[in-house]
Amino acid sequence: MTEEKQIRTWRVGTISMGASLLFLGIFLLLSQFFDLSMMSIMISWWPIILIILGIEILLYLFVSRKEKPFLRYDFLSIFFVGMIGTIGIAFAIVSSMGITNAVGELMTREERTVELPPFSQTIDQNIKRIVLKTEHEIAIEGTNSQEISMFGTYTATFPTGEKKLLSKVEDYMSINTKGDTLYLEMKNLPNGNGPFYHYYGNMEATILVPKDVKFEITGQNNRITLKPRELSNNWLIENAGEVSLLIQENSDVEISAQQVQDLLSETSEWTVTSKPEFDGDLNQNGRMKIGAGTHSIDIKRAYQVNVSTVSP
């Protein structure tokens, strides 16, 4: 009886599939114990598939070279190898374009609210005027102190592990003195756009200004709250969205509103000097006097002005 030598048939990719799943399972398990980045594992582990597939073919040919192995490339094998190669090339292209880094950064970010680095500066006697430019929501209060200061919070999207985006006052405000004027300009918070995400920062702050110094603020359709207390000079507010004005009952101030759509008041009545010809026109002007009206608060180009009186 003649022994027939059997020819071993092996489908390419059989071992690679099992080994790939095994290694992926090990990596994912280790990520749970060692707090590894899931995104980094998913992005970086794919070349191992190609390595395993190549080792599988070479090792099988070397071990069974005397047994005349028959490598079978049927439809499933061709599909499997083609899919692995296509995925590998796609990952390489995506990585070279930086998309994987952007996605990884997005998945490791978190939104938090953090305190602003506090700002404080003594006002020199030569300073007669303070000008503030901001697009953030802000509250302004008059104070008896000869010092301008600001505090508040900001909400932003932080990379995991990073405690704050702003470490000093200069990160969010530009400060310049020209002649008798102190110029303050609040900067935009860090923001970003990408193919899969958009994040931006938001700030809410309170600024204290000496009540006997002339104060001007320019906004960008943002909400502004004014608490002048016993005002001893003139204030000017331009290009605000909504202005909430809290006036003490014993104040001595005249409020002027120009090019405003809505004039509201909980107590005193506005004396409207002109009304809009069409709905939506920002050309309504009005005045309101509390006390003798020695000092003035002028509001120009705002969507809404709402005046309330409070006890001293």
CSV table of C-alpha atoms in Angstrom, one decimal:
chain,number,residue,atom,x,y,z
A,1,MET,CA,0.0,0.0,0.0
A,2,THR,CA,1.4,3.3,-1.1
A,3,GLU,CA,1.4,6.2,1.3
A,4,GLU,CA,0.1,9.3,-0.3
A,5,LYS,CA,1.8,12.4,0.9
A,6,GLN,CA,-0.8,14.9,2.0
A,7,ILE,CA,-0.5,18.5,0.7
A,8,ARG,CA,-1.3,20.9,3.5
A,9,THR,CA,-3.6,23.7,2.4
A,10,TRP,CA,-3.6,26.9,4.4
A,11,ARG,CA,-5.8,30.0,3.9
A,12,VAL,CA,-3.8,33.2,4.1
A,13,GLY,CA,-4.8,35.4,7.0
A,14,THR,CA,-6.3,32.7,9.3
A,15,ILE,CA,-3.7,33.1,12.0
A,16,SER,CA,-3.3,36.9,11.5
A,17,MET,CA,-7.0,37.5,12.3
A,18,GLY,CA,-6.8,35.6,15.5
A,19,ALA,CA,-3.5,37.1,16.5
A,20,SER,CA,-4.7,40.6,15.7
A,21,LEU,CA,-7.8,40.2,17.9
A,22,LEU,CA,-5.6,38.8,20.6
A,23,PHE,CA,-3.2,41.7,20.6
A,24,LEU,CA,-6.0,44.2,20.4
A,25,GLY,CA,-7.7,42.6,23.4
A,26,ILE,CA,-4.4,42.7,25.4
A,27,PHE,CA,-3.9,46.4,24.6
A,28,LEU,CA,-7.4,47.3,25.6
A,29,LEU,CA,-7.1,45.4,28.8
A,30,LEU,CA,-3.8,47.1,29.7
A,31,SER,CA,-5.4,50.5,28.9
A,32,GLN,CA,-7.9,49.9,31.8
A,33,PHE,CA,-5.1,49.2,34.3
A,34,PHE,CA,-2.5,51.7,33.3
A,35,ASP,CA,-4.8,54.6,32.2
A,36,LEU,CA,-3.6,54.6,28.6
A,37,SER,CA,-5.2,56.7,25.9
A,38,MET,CA,-7.8,54.6,24.0
A,39,MET,CA,-7.4,56.9,21.0
A,40,SER,CA,-3.6,56.4,20.9
A,41,ILE,CA,-4.1,52.6,21.0
A,42,MET,CA,-6.7,52.5,18.3
A,43,ILE,CA,-4.6,54.8,16.0
A,44,SER,CA,-1.2,53.2,16.5
A,45,TRP,CA,-1.8,49.5,16.8
A,46,TRP,CA,-3.0,48.8,13.2
A,47,PRO,CA,0.6,48.4,11.6
A,48,ILE,CA,0.9,45.3,13.8
A,49,ILE,CA,-1.7,43.6,11.6
A,50,LEU,CA,0.6,43.9,8.6
A,51,ILE,CA,3.6,42.7,10.6
A,52,ILE,CA,1.7,39.6,11.8
A,53,LEU,CA,0.4,38.8,8.4
A,54,GLY,CA,3.9,39.0,6.9
A,55,ILE,CA,5.4,36.9,9.7
A,56,GLU,CA,2.6,34.3,9.3
A,57,ILE,CA,3.5,33.7,5.6
A,58,LEU,CA,7.3,33.7,6.1
A,59,LEU,CA,7.1,31.5,9.2
A,60,TYR,CA,4.8,29.0,7.5
A,61,LEU,CA,6.9,28.7,4.4
A,62,PHE,CA,10.1,28.2,6.5
A,63,VAL,CA,8.6,25.6,8.8
A,64,SER,CA,6.8,23.5,6.2
A,65,ARG,CA,9.3,24.0,3.2
A,66,LYS,CA,9.8,20.2,3.1
A,67,GLU,CA,6.1,19.5,3.0
A,68,LYS,CA,5.3,21.4,-0.2
A,69,PRO,CA,2.7,23.7,1.4
A,70,PHE,CA,0.0,25.0,-0.7
A,71,LEU,CA,-0.9,28.7,0.0
A,72,ARG,CA,-4.5,29.2,-0.8
A,73,TYR,CA,-5.5,32.7,-1.9
A,74,ASP,CA,-9.3,32.3,-2.3
A,75,PHE,CA,-11.9,35.0,-2.3
A,76,LEU,CA,-11.9,35.4,1.5
A,77,SER,CA,-8.1,35.6,1.7
A,78,ILE,CA,-7.8,38.2,-1.1
A,79,PHE,CA,-10.6,40.2,0.5
A,80,PHE,CA,-9.0,40.0,4.0
A,81,VAL,CA,-5.5,41.0,2.7
A,82,GLY,CA,-6.9,43.8,0.6
A,83,MET,CA,-9.0,45.1,3.4
A,84,ILE,CA,-6.0,45.2,5.7
A,85,GLY,CA,-3.8,46.9,3.1
A,86,THR,CA,-6.5,49.5,2.4
A,87,ILE,CA,-7.1,50.3,6.0
A,88,GLY,CA,-3.4,50.6,6.6
A,89,ILE,CA,-3.0,53.0,3.7
A,90,ALA,CA,-6.0,55.0,4.8
A,91,PHE,CA,-4.7,55.3,8.4
A,92,ALA,CA,-1.3,56.4,7.1
A,93,ILE,CA,-2.9,59.1,4.9
A,94,VAL,CA,-5.1,60.3,7.7
A,95,SER,CA,-2.2,60.4,10.2
A,96,SER,CA,0.0,62.4,7.7
A,97,MET,CA,-2.8,65.0,7.4
A,98,GLY,CA,-3.0,65.5,11.1
A,99,ILE,CA,-6.7,64.4,11.4
A,100,THR,CA,-6.0,61.6,13.9
A,101,ASN,CA,-4.2,64.1,16.1
A,102,ALA,CA,-7.1,66.5,15.9
A,103,VAL,CA,-9.6,63.7,16.7
A,104,GLY,CA,-7.4,62.5,19.6
A,105,GLU,CA,-7.2,66.0,21.0
A,106,LEU,CA,-10.9,66.4,20.8
A,107,MET,CA,-11.7,63.2,22.6
A,108,THR,CA,-9.3,64.1,25.4
A,109,ARG,CA,-10.8,67.6,26.0
A,110,GLU,CA,-13.2,68.6,28.7
A,111,GLU,CA,-15.1,71.8,29.5
A,112,ARG,CA,-14.4,73.5,32.8
A,113,THR,CA,-15.0,76.8,34.5
A,114,VAL,CA,-11.9,78.4,36.1
A,115,GLU,CA,-11.2,81.6,38.0
A,116,LEU,CA,-9.6,84.4,36.1
A,117,PRO,CA,-6.1,85.6,37.2
A,118,PRO,CA,-7.1,88.7,39.3
A,119,PHE,CA,-6.3,92.1,38.0
A,120,SER,CA,-5.6,95.2,40.2
A,121,GLN,CA,-3.9,98.5,39.5
A,122,THR,CA,-3.7,101.7,41.5
A,123,ILE,CA,-5.0,104.7,39.6
A,124,ASP,CA,-2.4,107.5,39.5
A,125,GLN,CA,-3.6,111.1,40.1
A,126,ASN,CA,-2.8,111.9,36.5
A,127,ILE,CA,-5.3,109.4,35.2
A,128,LYS,CA,-8.6,111.2,34.5
A,129,ARG,CA,-10.2,108.7,32.1
A,130,ILE,CA,-10.5,104.9,31.8
A,131,VAL,CA,-11.4,103.2,28.5
A,132,LEU,CA,-12.5,99.6,28.4
A,133,LYS,CA,-13.0,97.5,25.2
A,134,THR,CA,-14.6,94.1,25.6
A,135,GLU,CA,-16.9,91.6,23.9
A,136,HIS,CA,-17.4,89.5,27.0
A,137,GLU,CA,-20.3,89.6,29.5
A,138,ILE,CA,-19.2,92.0,32.2
A,139,ALA,CA,-20.5,93.9,35.2
A,140,ILE,CA,-19.1,97.3,36.1
A,141,GLU,CA,-19.3,98.7,39.7
A,142,GLY,CA,-18.3,102.1,41.0
A,143,THR,CA,-16.1,102.1,44.1
A,144,ASN,CA,-14.6,104.7,46.5
A,145,SER,CA,-11.1,103.1,46.1
A,146,GLN,CA,-8.5,104.7,43.9
A,147,GLU,CA,-7.9,101.3,42.3
A,148,ILE,CA,-9.2,99.5,39.3
A,149,SER,CA,-9.6,95.8,39.7
A,150,MET,CA,-11.2,92.8,38.0
A,151,PHE,CA,-12.2,89.3,38.9
A,152,GLY,CA,-14.4,86.6,37.5
A,153,THR,CA,-14.4,83.2,35.8
A,154,TYR,CA,-14.0,81.8,32.3
A,155,THR,CA,-15.4,78.6,30.8
A,156,ALA,CA,-13.3,76.9,28.2
A,157,THR,CA,-12.4,73.5,26.7
A,158,PHE,CA,-9.3,72.1,28.3
A,159,PRO,CA,-7.0,69.3,27.3
A,160,THR,CA,-7.1,66.5,29.8
A,161,GLY,CA,-4.7,67.2,32.7
A,162,GLU,CA,-4.3,70.9,31.9
A,163,LYS,CA,-5.5,73.0,34.9
A,164,LYS,CA,-5.8,76.4,33.2
A,165,LEU,CA,-5.4,78.3,29.9
A,166,LEU,CA,-4.8,81.7,31.4
A,167,SER,CA,-1.9,82.0,33.9
A,168,LYS,CA,-1.5,85.8,34.1
A,169,VAL,CA,-3.4,89.0,33.5
A,170,GLU,CA,-1.6,89.7,30.2
A,171,ASP,CA,-3.2,86.4,28.8
A,172,TYR,CA,-6.6,88.0,28.7
A,173,MET,CA,-6.1,91.8,28.9
A,174,SER,CA,-4.0,94.5,27.2
A,175,ILE,CA,-3.1,97.4,29.4
A,176,ASN,CA,-1.7,100.7,28.1
A,177,THR,CA,-1.4,104.2,29.5
A,178,LYS,CA,-1.4,107.2,27.1
A,179,GLY,CA,-1.4,110.7,28.7
A,180,ASP,CA,-4.2,110.9,31.2
A,181,THR,CA,-6.1,107.8,29.9
A,182,LEU,CA,-5.8,104.2,30.9
A,183,TYR,CA,-6.7,101.8,28.1
A,184,LEU,CA,-7.9,98.3,28.8
A,185,GLU,CA,-8.8,95.8,26.1
A,186,MET,CA,-10.0,92.3,27.0
A,187,LYS,CA,-8.7,89.6,24.6
A,188,ASN,CA,-10.6,86.7,23.1
A,189,LEU,CA,-10.1,83.4,24.9
A,190,PRO,CA,-8.4,80.5,23.1
A,191,ASN,CA,-10.7,78.8,20.6
A,192,GLY,CA,-10.4,76.4,17.8
A,193,ASN,CA,-12.1,75.0,14.7
A,194,GLY,CA,-11.5,71.6,13.1
A,195,PRO,CA,-13.3,69.1,10.8
A,196,PHE,CA,-15.0,67.4,13.7
A,197,TYR,CA,-15.2,70.0,16.4
A,198,HIS,CA,-15.5,73.7,17.4
A,199,TYR,CA,-14.7,75.0,20.8
A,200,TYR,CA,-14.6,78.5,22.2
A,201,GLY,CA,-14.1,80.3,25.6
A,202,ASN,CA,-16.6,82.4,27.5
A,203,MET,CA,-15.8,84.9,30.2
A,204,GLU,CA,-17.9,86.5,33.0
A,205,ALA,CA,-16.2,89.2,34.9
A,206,THR,CA,-16.8,92.1,37.3
A,207,ILE,CA,-14.6,95.2,37.1
A,208,LEU,CA,-14.4,97.9,39.9
A,209,VAL,CA,-13.7,101.4,38.8
A,210,PRO,CA,-13.2,104.6,40.9
A,211,LYS,CA,-16.5,106.5,40.8
A,212,ASP,CA,-14.8,109.9,40.4
A,213,VAL,CA,-12.9,108.9,37.2
A,214,LYS,CA,-14.5,109.3,33.7
A,215,PHE,CA,-15.2,105.8,32.4
A,216,GLU,CA,-16.0,104.6,28.8
A,217,ILE,CA,-16.8,101.1,27.6
A,218,THR,CA,-17.1,99.8,24.1
A,219,GLY,CA,-18.8,96.5,23.6
A,220,GLN,CA,-19.6,94.2,20.7
A,221,ASN,CA,-23.3,93.4,21.3
A,222,ASN,CA,-22.6,91.8,24.6
A,223,ARG,CA,-24.5,92.0,27.9
A,224,ILE,CA,-23.2,94.8,30.3
A,225,THR,CA,-24.4,95.4,33.8
A,226,LEU,CA,-23.8,98.8,35.4
A,227,LYS,CA,-23.8,99.5,39.1
A,228,PRO,CA,-22.4,103.1,39.4
A,229,ARG,CA,-23.5,103.6,43.1
A,230,GLU,CA,-22.9,107.2,44.0
A,231,LEU,CA,-21.5,108.3,40.7
A,232,SER,CA,-19.1,111.3,40.8
A,233,ASN,CA,-18.2,111.5,37.1
A,234,ASN,CA,-19.6,110.6,33.7
A,235,TRP,CA,-19.9,107.1,32.1
A,236,LEU,CA,-20.3,106.3,28.4
A,237,ILE,CA,-21.4,102.9,27.0
A,238,GLU,CA,-21.3,102.1,23.3
A,239,ASN,CA,-22.3,99.1,21.1
A,240,ALA,CA,-23.8,96.9,23.8
A,241,GLY,CA,-26.4,94.2,23.3
A,242,GLU,CA,-28.3,94.4,26.6
A,243,VAL,CA,-27.6,97.1,29.2
A,244,SER,CA,-28.9,96.5,32.8
A,245,LEU,CA,-28.5,99.7,34.8
A,246,LEU,CA,-28.9,99.5,38.6
A,247,ILE,CA,-29.2,103.0,40.0
A,248,GLN,CA,-29.3,103.9,43.7
A,249,GLU,CA,-32.3,105.9,44.8
A,250,ASN,CA,-30.3,108.7,46.2
A,251,SER,CA,-28.2,109.1,42.9
A,252,ASP,CA,-27.7,112.4,41.2
A,253,VAL,CA,-27.5,111.3,37.5
A,254,GLU,CA,-29.1,111.8,34.1
A,255,ILE,CA,-29.4,108.8,31.8
A,256,SER,CA,-29.3,109.3,28.1
A,257,ALA,CA,-30.0,106.6,25.6
A,258,GLN,CA,-29.5,107.0,21.8
A,259,GLN,CA,-30.2,104.6,19.0
A,260,VAL,CA,-31.7,101.9,21.3
A,261,GLN,CA,-34.5,99.5,20.3
A,262,ASP,CA,-36.1,98.9,23.7
A,263,LEU,CA,-36.2,101.4,26.6
A,264,LEU,CA,-37.4,99.7,29.9
A,265,SER,CA,-37.7,100.8,33.4
A,266,GLU,CA,-39.1,99.4,36.6
A,267,THR,CA,-39.6,102.7,38.4
A,268,SER,CA,-39.0,106.1,36.6
A,269,GLU,CA,-40.4,106.8,33.2
A,270,TRP,CA,-38.3,107.4,30.1
A,271,THR,CA,-38.8,110.7,28.3
A,272,VAL,CA,-38.7,109.4,24.7
A,273,THR,CA,-37.5,112.1,22.4
A,274,SER,CA,-37.8,110.1,19.1
A,275,LYS,CA,-39.3,106.7,18.1
A,276,PRO,CA,-38.4,104.3,15.4
A,277,GLU,CA,-40.2,104.7,12.1
A,278,PHE,CA,-40.1,100.9,11.5
A,279,ASP,CA,-39.9,97.9,13.8
A,280,GLY,CA,-36.3,96.9,14.4
A,281,ASP,CA,-34.9,100.4,13.8
A,282,LEU,CA,-32.3,101.3,16.5
A,283,ASN,CA,-33.2,105.0,16.5
A,284,GLN,CA,-35.2,105.4,19.7
A,285,ASN,CA,-33.8,108.0,22.0
A,286,GLY,CA,-34.8,108.7,25.5
A,287,ARG,CA,-33.8,110.4,28.8
A,288,MET,CA,-34.3,109.8,32.4
A,289,LYS,CA,-33.2,112.0,35.4
A,290,ILE,CA,-32.7,110.7,38.9
A,291,GLY,CA,-32.0,113.5,41.4
A,292,ALA,CA,-30.6,116.7,40.0
A,293,GLY,CA,-28.8,115.0,37.2
A,294,THR,CA,-25.4,116.5,37.9
A,295,HIS,CA,-23.5,113.5,36.3
A,296,SER,CA,-24.4,111.5,33.2
A,297,ILE,CA,-24.6,108.0,31.9
A,298,ASP,CA,-24.7,108.0,28.1
A,299,ILE,CA,-25.7,104.8,26.3
A,300,LYS,CA,-25.3,104.7,22.5
A,301,ARG,CA,-26.3,102.0,20.0
A,302,ALA,CA,-27.7,99.2,22.2
A,303,TYR,CA,-30.4,96.7,21.7
A,304,GLN,CA,-32.0,97.1,25.1
A,305,VAL,CA,-31.6,99.4,28.1
A,306,ASN,CA,-33.3,98.4,31.4
A,307,VAL,CA,-33.1,100.7,34.4
A,308,SER,CA,-33.8,99.6,38.0
A,309,THR,CA,-33.4,101.5,41.2
A,310,VAL,CA,-31.9,99.9,44.3
A,311,SER,CA,-31.5,101.0,47.9
A,312,PRO,CA,-28.1,102.5,48.9
